PDB file of C-alpha atoms in Angstrom:
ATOM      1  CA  UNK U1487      83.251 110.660 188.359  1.00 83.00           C
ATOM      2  CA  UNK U1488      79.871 110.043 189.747  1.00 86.00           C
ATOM      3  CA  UNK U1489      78.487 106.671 190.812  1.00 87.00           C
ATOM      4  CA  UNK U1490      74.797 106.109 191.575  1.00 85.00           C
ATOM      5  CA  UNK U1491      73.351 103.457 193.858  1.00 83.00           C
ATOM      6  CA  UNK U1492      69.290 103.383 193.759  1.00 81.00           C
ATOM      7  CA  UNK U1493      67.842 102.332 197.097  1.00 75.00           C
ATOM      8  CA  UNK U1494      64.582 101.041 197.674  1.00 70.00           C
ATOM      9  CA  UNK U1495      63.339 100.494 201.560  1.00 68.00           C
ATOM     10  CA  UNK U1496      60.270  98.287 203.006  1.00 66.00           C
ATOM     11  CA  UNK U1497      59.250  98.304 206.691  1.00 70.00           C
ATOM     12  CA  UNK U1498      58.977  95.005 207.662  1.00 72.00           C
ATOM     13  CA  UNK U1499      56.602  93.129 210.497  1.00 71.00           C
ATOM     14  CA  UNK U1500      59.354  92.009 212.837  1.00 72.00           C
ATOM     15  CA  UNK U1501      57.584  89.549 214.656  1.00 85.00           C
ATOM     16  CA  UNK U1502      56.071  86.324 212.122  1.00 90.00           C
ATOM     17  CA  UNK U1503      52.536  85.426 212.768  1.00 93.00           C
ATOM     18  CA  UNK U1504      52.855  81.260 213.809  1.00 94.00           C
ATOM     19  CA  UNK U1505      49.986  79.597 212.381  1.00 95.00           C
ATOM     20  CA  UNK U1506      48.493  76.199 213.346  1.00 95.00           C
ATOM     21  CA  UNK U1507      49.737  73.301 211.807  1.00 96.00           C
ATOM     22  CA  UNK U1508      48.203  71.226 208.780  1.00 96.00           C
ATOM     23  CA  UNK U1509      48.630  67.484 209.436  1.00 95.00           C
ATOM     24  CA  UNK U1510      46.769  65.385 206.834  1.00 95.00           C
ATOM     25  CA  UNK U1511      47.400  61.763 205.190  1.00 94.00           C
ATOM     26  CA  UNK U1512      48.837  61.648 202.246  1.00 92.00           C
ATOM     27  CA  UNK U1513      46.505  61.667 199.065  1.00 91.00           C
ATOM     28  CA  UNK U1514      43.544  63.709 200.983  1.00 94.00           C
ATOM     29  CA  UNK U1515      42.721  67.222 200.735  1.00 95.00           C
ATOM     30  CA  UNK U1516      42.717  69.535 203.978  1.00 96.00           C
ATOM     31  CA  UNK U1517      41.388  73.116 203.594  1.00 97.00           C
ATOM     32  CA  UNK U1518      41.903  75.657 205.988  1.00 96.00           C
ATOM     33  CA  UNK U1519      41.114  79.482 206.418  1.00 96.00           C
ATOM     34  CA  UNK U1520      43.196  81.531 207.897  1.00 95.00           C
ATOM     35  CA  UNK U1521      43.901  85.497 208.990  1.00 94.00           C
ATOM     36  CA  UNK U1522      47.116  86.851 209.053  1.00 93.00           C
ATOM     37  CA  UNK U1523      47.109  90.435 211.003  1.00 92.00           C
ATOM     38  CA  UNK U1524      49.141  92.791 208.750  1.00 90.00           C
ATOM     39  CA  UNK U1525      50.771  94.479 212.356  1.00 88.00           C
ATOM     40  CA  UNK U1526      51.450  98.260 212.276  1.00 84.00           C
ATOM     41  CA  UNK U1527      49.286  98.835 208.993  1.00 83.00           C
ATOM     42  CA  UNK U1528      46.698 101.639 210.495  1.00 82.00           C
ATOM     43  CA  UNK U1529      43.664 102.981 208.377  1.00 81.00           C
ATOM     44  CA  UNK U1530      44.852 106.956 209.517  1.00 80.00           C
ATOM     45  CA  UNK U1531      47.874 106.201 207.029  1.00 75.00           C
ATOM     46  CA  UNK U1532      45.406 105.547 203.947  1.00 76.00           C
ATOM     47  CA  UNK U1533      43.969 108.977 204.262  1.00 76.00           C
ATOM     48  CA  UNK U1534      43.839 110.584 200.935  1.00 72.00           C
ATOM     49  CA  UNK U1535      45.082 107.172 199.299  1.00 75.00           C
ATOM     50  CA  UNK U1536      43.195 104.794 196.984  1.00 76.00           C
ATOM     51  CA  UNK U1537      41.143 101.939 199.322  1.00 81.00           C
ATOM     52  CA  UNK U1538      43.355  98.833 199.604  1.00 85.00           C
ATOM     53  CA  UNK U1539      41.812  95.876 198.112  1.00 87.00           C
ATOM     54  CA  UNK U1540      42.956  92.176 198.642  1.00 89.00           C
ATOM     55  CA  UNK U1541      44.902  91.804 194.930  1.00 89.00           C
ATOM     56  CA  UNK U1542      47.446  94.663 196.426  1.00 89.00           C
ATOM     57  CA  UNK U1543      48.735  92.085 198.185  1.00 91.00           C
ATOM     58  CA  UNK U1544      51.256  89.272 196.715  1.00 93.00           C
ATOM     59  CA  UNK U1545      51.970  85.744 198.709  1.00 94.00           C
ATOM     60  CA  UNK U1546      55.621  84.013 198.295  1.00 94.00           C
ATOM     61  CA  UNK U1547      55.847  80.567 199.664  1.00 95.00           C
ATOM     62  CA  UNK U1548      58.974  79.752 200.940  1.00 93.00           C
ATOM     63  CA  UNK U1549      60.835  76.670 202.250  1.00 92.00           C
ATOM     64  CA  UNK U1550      64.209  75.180 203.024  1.00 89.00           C
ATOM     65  CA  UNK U1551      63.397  71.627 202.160  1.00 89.00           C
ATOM     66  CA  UNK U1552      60.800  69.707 200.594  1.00 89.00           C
ATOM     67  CA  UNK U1553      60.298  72.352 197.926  1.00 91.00           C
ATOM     68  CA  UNK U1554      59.364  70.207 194.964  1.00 89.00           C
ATOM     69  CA  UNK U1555      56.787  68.360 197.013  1.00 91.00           C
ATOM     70  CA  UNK U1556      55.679  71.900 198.682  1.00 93.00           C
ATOM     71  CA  UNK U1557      55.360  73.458 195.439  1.00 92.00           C
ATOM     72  CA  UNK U1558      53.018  70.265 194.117  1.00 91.00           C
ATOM     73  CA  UNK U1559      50.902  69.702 197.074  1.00 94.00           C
ATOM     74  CA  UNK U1560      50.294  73.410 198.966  1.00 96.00           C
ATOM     75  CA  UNK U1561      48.024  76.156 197.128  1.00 95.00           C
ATOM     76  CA  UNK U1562      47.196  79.434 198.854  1.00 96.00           C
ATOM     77  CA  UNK U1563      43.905  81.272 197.697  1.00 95.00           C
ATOM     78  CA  UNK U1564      43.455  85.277 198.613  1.00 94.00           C
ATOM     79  CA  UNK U1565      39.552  85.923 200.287  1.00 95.00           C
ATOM     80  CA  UNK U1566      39.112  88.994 201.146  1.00 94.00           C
ATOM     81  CA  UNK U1567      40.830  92.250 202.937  1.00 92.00           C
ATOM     82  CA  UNK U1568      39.039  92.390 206.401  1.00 91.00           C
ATOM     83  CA  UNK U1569      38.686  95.736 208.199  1.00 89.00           C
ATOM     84  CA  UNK U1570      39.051  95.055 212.422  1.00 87.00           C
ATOM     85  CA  UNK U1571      37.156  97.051 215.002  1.00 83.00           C
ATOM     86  CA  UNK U1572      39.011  95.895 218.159  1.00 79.00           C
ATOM     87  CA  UNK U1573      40.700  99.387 219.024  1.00 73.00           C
ATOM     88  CA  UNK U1574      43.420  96.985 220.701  1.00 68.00           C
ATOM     89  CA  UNK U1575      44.555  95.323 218.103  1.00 73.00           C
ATOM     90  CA  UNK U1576      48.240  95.807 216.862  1.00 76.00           C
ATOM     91  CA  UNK U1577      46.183  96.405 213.237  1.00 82.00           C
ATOM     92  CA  UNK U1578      43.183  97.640 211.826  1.00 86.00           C
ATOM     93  CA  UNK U1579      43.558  94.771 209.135  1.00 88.00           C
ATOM     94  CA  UNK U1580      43.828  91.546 208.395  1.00 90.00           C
ATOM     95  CA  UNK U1581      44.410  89.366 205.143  1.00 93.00           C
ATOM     96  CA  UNK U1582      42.026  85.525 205.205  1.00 95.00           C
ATOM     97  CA  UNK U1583      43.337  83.336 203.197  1.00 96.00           C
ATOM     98  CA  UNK U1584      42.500  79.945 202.168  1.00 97.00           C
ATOM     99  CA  UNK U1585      45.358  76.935 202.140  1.00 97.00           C
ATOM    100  CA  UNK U1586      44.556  74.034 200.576  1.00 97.00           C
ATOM    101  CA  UNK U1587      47.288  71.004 201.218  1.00 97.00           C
ATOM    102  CA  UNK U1588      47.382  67.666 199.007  1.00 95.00           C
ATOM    103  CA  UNK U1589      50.615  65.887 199.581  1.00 95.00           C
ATOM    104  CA  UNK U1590      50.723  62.954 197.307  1.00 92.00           C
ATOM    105  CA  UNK U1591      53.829  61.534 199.289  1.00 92.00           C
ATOM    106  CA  UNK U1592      54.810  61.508 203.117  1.00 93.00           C
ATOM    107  CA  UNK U1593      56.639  64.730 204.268  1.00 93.00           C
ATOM    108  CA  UNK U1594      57.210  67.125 207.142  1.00 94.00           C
ATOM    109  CA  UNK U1595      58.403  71.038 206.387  1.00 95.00           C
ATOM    110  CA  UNK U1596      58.181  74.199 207.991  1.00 95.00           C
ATOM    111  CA  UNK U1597      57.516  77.201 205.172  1.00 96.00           C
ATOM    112  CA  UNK U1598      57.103  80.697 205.735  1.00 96.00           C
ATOM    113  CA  UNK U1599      54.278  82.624 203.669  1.00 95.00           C
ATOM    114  CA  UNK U1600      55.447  86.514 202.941  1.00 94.00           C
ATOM    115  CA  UNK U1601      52.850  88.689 202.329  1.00 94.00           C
ATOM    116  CA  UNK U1602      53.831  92.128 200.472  1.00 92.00           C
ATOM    117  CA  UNK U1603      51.724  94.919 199.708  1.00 87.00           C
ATOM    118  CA  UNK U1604      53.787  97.580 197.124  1.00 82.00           C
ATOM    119  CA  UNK U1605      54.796 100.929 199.520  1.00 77.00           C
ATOM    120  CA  UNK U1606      53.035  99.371 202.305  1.00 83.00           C
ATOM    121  CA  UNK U1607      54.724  96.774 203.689  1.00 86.00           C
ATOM    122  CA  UNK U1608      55.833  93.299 204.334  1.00 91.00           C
ATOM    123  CA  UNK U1609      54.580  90.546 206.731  1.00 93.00           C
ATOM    124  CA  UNK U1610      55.440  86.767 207.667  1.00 94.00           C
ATOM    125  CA  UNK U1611      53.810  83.535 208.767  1.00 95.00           C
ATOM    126  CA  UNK U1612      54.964  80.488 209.853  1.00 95.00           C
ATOM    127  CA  UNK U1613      52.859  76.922 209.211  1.00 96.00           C
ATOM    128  CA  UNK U1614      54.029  72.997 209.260  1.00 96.00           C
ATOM    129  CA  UNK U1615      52.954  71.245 207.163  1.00 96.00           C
ATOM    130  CA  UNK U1616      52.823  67.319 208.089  1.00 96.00           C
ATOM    131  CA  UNK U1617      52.118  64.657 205.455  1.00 95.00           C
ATOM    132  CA  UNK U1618      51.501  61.513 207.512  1.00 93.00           C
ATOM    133  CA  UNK U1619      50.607  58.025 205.952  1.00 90.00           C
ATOM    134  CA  UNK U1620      48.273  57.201 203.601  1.00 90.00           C
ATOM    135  CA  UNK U1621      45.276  54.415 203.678  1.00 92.00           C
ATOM    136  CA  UNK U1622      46.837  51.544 201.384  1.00 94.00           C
ATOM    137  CA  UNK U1623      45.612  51.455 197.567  1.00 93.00           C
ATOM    138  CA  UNK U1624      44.962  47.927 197.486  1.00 94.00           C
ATOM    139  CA  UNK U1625      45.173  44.796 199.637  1.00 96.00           C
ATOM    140  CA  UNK U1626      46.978  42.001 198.165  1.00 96.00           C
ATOM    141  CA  UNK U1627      46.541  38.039 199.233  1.00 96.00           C
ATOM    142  CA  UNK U1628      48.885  35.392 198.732  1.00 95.00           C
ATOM    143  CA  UNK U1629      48.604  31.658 199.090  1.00 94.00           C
ATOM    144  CA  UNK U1630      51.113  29.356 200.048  1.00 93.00           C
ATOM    145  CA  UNK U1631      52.072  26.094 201.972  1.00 91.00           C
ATOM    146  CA  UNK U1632      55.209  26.144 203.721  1.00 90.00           C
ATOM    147  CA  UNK U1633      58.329  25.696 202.002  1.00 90.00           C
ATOM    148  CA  UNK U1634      56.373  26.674 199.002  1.00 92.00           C
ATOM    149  CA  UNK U1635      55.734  30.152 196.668  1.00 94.00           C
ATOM    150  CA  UNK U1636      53.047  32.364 195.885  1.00 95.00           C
ATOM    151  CA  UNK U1637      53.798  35.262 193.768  1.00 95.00           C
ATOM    152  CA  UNK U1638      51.738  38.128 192.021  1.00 96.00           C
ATOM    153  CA  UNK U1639      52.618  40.882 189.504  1.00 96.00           C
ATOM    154  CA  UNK U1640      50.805  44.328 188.461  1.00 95.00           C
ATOM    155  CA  UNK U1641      51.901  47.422 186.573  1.00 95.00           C
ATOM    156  CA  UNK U1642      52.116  50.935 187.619  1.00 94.00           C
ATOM    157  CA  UNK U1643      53.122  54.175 185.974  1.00 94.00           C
ATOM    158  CA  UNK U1644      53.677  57.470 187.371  1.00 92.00           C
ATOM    159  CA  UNK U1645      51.024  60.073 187.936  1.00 88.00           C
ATOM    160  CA  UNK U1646      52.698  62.693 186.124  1.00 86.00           C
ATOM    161  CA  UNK U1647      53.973  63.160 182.789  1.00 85.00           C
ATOM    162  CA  UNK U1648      57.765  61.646 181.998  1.00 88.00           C
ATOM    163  CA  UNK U1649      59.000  58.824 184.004  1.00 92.00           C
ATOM    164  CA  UNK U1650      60.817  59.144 187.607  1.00 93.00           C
ATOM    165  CA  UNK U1651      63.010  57.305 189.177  1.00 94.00           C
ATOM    166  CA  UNK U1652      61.413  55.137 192.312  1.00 95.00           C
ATOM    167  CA  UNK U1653      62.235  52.986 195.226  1.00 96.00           C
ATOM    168  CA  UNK U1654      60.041  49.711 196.239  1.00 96.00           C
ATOM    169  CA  UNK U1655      60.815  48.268 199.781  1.00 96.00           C
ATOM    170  CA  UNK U1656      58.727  46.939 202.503  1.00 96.00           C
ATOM    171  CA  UNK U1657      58.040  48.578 205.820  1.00 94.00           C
ATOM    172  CA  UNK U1658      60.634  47.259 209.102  1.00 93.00           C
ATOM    173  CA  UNK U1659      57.133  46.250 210.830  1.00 91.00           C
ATOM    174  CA  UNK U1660      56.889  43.727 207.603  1.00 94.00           C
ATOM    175  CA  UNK U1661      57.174  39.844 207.693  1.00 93.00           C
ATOM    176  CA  UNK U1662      60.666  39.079 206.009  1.00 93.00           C
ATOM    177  CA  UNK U1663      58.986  36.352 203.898  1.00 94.00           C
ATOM    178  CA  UNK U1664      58.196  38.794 201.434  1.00 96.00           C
ATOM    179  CA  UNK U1665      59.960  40.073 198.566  1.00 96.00           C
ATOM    180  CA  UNK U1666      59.190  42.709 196.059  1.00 96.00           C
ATOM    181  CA  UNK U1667      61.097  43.422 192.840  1.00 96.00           C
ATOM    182  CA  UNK U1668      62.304  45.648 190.767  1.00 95.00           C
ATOM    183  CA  UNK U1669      63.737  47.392 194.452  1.00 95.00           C
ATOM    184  CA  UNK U1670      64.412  50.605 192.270  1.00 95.00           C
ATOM    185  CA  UNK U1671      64.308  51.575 188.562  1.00 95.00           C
ATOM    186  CA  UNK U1672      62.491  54.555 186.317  1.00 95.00           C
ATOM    187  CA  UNK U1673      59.012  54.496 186.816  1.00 94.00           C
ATOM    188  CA  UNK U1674      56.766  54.875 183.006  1.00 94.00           C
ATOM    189  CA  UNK U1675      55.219  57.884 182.562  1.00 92.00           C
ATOM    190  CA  UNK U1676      51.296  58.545 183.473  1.00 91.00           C
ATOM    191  CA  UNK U1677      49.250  57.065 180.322  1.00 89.00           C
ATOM    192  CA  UNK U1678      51.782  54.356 179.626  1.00 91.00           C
ATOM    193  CA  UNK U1679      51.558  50.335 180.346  1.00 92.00           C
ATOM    194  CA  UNK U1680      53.220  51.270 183.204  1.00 93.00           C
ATOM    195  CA  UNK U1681      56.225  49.270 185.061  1.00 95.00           C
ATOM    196  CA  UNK U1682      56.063  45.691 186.391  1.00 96.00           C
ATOM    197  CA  UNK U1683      56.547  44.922 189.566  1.00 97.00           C
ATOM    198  CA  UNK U1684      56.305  41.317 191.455  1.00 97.00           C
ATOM    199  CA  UNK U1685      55.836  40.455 195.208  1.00 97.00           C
ATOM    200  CA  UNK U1686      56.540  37.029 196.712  1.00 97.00           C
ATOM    201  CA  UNK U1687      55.420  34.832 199.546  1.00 95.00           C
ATOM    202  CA  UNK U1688      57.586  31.990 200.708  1.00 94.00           C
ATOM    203  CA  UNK U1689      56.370  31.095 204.018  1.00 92.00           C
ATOM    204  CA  UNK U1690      58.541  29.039 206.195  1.00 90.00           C
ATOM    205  CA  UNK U1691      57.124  28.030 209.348  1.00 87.00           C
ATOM    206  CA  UNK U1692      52.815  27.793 210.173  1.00 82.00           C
ATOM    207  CA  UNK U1693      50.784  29.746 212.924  1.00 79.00           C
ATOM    208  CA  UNK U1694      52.366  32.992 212.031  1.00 82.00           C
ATOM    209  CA  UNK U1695      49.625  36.059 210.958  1.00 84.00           C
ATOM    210  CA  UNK U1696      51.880  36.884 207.655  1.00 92.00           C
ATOM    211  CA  UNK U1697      51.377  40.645 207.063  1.00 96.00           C
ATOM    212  CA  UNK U1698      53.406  43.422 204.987  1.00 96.00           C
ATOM    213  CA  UNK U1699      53.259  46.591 204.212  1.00 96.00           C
ATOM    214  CA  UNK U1700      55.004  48.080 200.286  1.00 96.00           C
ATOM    215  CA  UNK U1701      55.809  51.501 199.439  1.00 95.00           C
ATOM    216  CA  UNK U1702      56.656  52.210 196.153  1.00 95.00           C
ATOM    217  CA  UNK U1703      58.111  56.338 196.612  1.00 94.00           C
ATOM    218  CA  UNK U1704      59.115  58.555 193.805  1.00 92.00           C
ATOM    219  CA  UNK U1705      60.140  61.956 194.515  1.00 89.00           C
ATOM    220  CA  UNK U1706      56.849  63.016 194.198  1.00 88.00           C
ATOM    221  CA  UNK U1707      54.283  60.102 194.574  1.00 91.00           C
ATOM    222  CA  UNK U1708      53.962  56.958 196.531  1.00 93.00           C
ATOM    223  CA  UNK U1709      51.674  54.303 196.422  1.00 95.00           C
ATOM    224  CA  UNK U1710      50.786  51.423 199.810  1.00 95.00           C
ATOM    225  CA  UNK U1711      50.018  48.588 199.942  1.00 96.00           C
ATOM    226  CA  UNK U1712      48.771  45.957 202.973  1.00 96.00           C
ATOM    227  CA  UNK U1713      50.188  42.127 201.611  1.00 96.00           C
ATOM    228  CA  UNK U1714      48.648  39.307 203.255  1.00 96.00           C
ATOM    229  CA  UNK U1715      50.286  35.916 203.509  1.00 94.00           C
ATOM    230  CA  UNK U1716      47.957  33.062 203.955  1.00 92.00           C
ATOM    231  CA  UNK U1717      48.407  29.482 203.986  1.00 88.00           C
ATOM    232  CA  UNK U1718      46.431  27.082 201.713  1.00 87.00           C
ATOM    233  CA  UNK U1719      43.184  25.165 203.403  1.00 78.00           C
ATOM    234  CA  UNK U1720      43.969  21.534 204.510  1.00 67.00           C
ATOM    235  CA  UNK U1721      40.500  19.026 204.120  1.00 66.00           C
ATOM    236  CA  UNK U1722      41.283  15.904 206.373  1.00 60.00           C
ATOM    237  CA  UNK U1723      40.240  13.032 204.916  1.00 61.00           C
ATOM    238  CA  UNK U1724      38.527  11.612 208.442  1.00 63.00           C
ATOM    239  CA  UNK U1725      38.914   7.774 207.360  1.00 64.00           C
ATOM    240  CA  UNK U1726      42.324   8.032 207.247  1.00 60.00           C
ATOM    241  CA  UNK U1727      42.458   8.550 211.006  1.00 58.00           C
ATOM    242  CA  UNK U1728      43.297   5.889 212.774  1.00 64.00           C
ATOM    243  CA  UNK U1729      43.060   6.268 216.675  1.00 61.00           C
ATOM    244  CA  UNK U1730      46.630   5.714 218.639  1.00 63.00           C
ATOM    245  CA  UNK U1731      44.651   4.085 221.732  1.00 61.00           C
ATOM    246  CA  UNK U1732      41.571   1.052 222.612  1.00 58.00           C
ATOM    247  CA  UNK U1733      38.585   3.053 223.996  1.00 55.00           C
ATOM    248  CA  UNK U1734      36.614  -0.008 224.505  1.00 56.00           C
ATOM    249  CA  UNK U1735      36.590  -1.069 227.888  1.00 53.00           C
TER     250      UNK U1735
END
């Protein structure tokens, strides 16, 4: 009997390059170039071998959260294979790259970006990515007296194909004499009517700045917005005043 186990090998950087971190708000686009030093890889050992070009090398994005969102909102664009002159470098090349981030939704994840080059070899970097908040979509004004109720109500659908599910809620920094509803549902798919939703204002006391903040979040998406409370203007009908004391003397 004879059994037969194939073994492939890869030397592997030991050491992962950390890059800077990409911090951007969410529904922006930040682009940033970057090198990644392929360590060890020395132009004496492509003597006699075909010039390396930059499509010999592949890019795998991994993560151990976030991956949906990663996978929607992080590209990675191969520029060029650069040769480097400093004799004291731990390489003679380096891989520049371009990453392009576009989170559509708040988020915070470390991923690691494993470069490969076939029969060469294998290299790691490290980037965050932060997602921070985004500039609201719309301000919203409501009118009401005390005691009384303002209310308004708009549609939204999702900005993707098939419909996700979704939570509204206001921020804890919010006034509590707001209300939103539906609090959570299935959001309509992008190119529908879209999904109704309705926020209220029931003031109950005067001289308060009234201020809110929504988030409606999918898994994907969200959308912000600022909610102003306001109270309706009062005209004083100045013959109706009647002075409490004489002034004559």
């Amino acid at each position: 009997l004879l059994w037969c186990y194939p073994l492939s090998g890869m030397a592997e950087a030991g050491t992962p390059q950390y890059l800077k971190p990409i911090t951007t708000a969410c529904k922006t686009t930040e682009i940033k170039d970057v090198e990644i030093y392929l360590k060890g890889l020395r132009a004496s050992d492509l003597e006699g071998f075909d010039p390396l070009q930059a499509t010999d090398f592949d890019v795998e994005i991994t993560s151990k959260e976030n991956e949906k969102q990663i996978a929607r909102s992080f590209r990675i664009q191969p520029l060029e294979l650069r040769r480097l002159t400093d004799e004291n470098a731990e390489s003679d090349y380096c891989m520049r790259y371009r990453l392009i981030f576009e989170p559509l939704r708040t988020f915070s994840s470390q991923i690691e970006l494993v470069i490969e080059c076939k029969n060469r070899g294998r290299w790691r970097a490290q980037l965050q990515l932060d997602a921070s908040d985004p500039e609201p979509d719309d301000i919203i004004t409501l009118i009401a007296p005390v005691g009384g109720k303002d209310k308004v109500k708009f549609s939204l659908s999702n900005r993707f194909l098939g419909y996700s599910n979704f939570a509204a809620y206001f921020e804890p920094k919010s006034s509590p004499h707001f209300s939103v509803s539906p609090g959570q549902g299935v959001l309509a798919p992008f190119g529908s009517e879209g999904s109704e939703f309705c926020i209220t204002y029931h003031p109950v006391t005067y001289g308060i700045k009234e201020v809110a903040y929504l988030t409606i979040a999918t898994d994907d998406a969200q959308w912000s917005y600022e909610v102003h409370g306001e109270y309706p203007d009062v005209t004083i009908d100045q013959t109706m005043v009647q002075a409490k004391t004489n002034s004559r003397r």
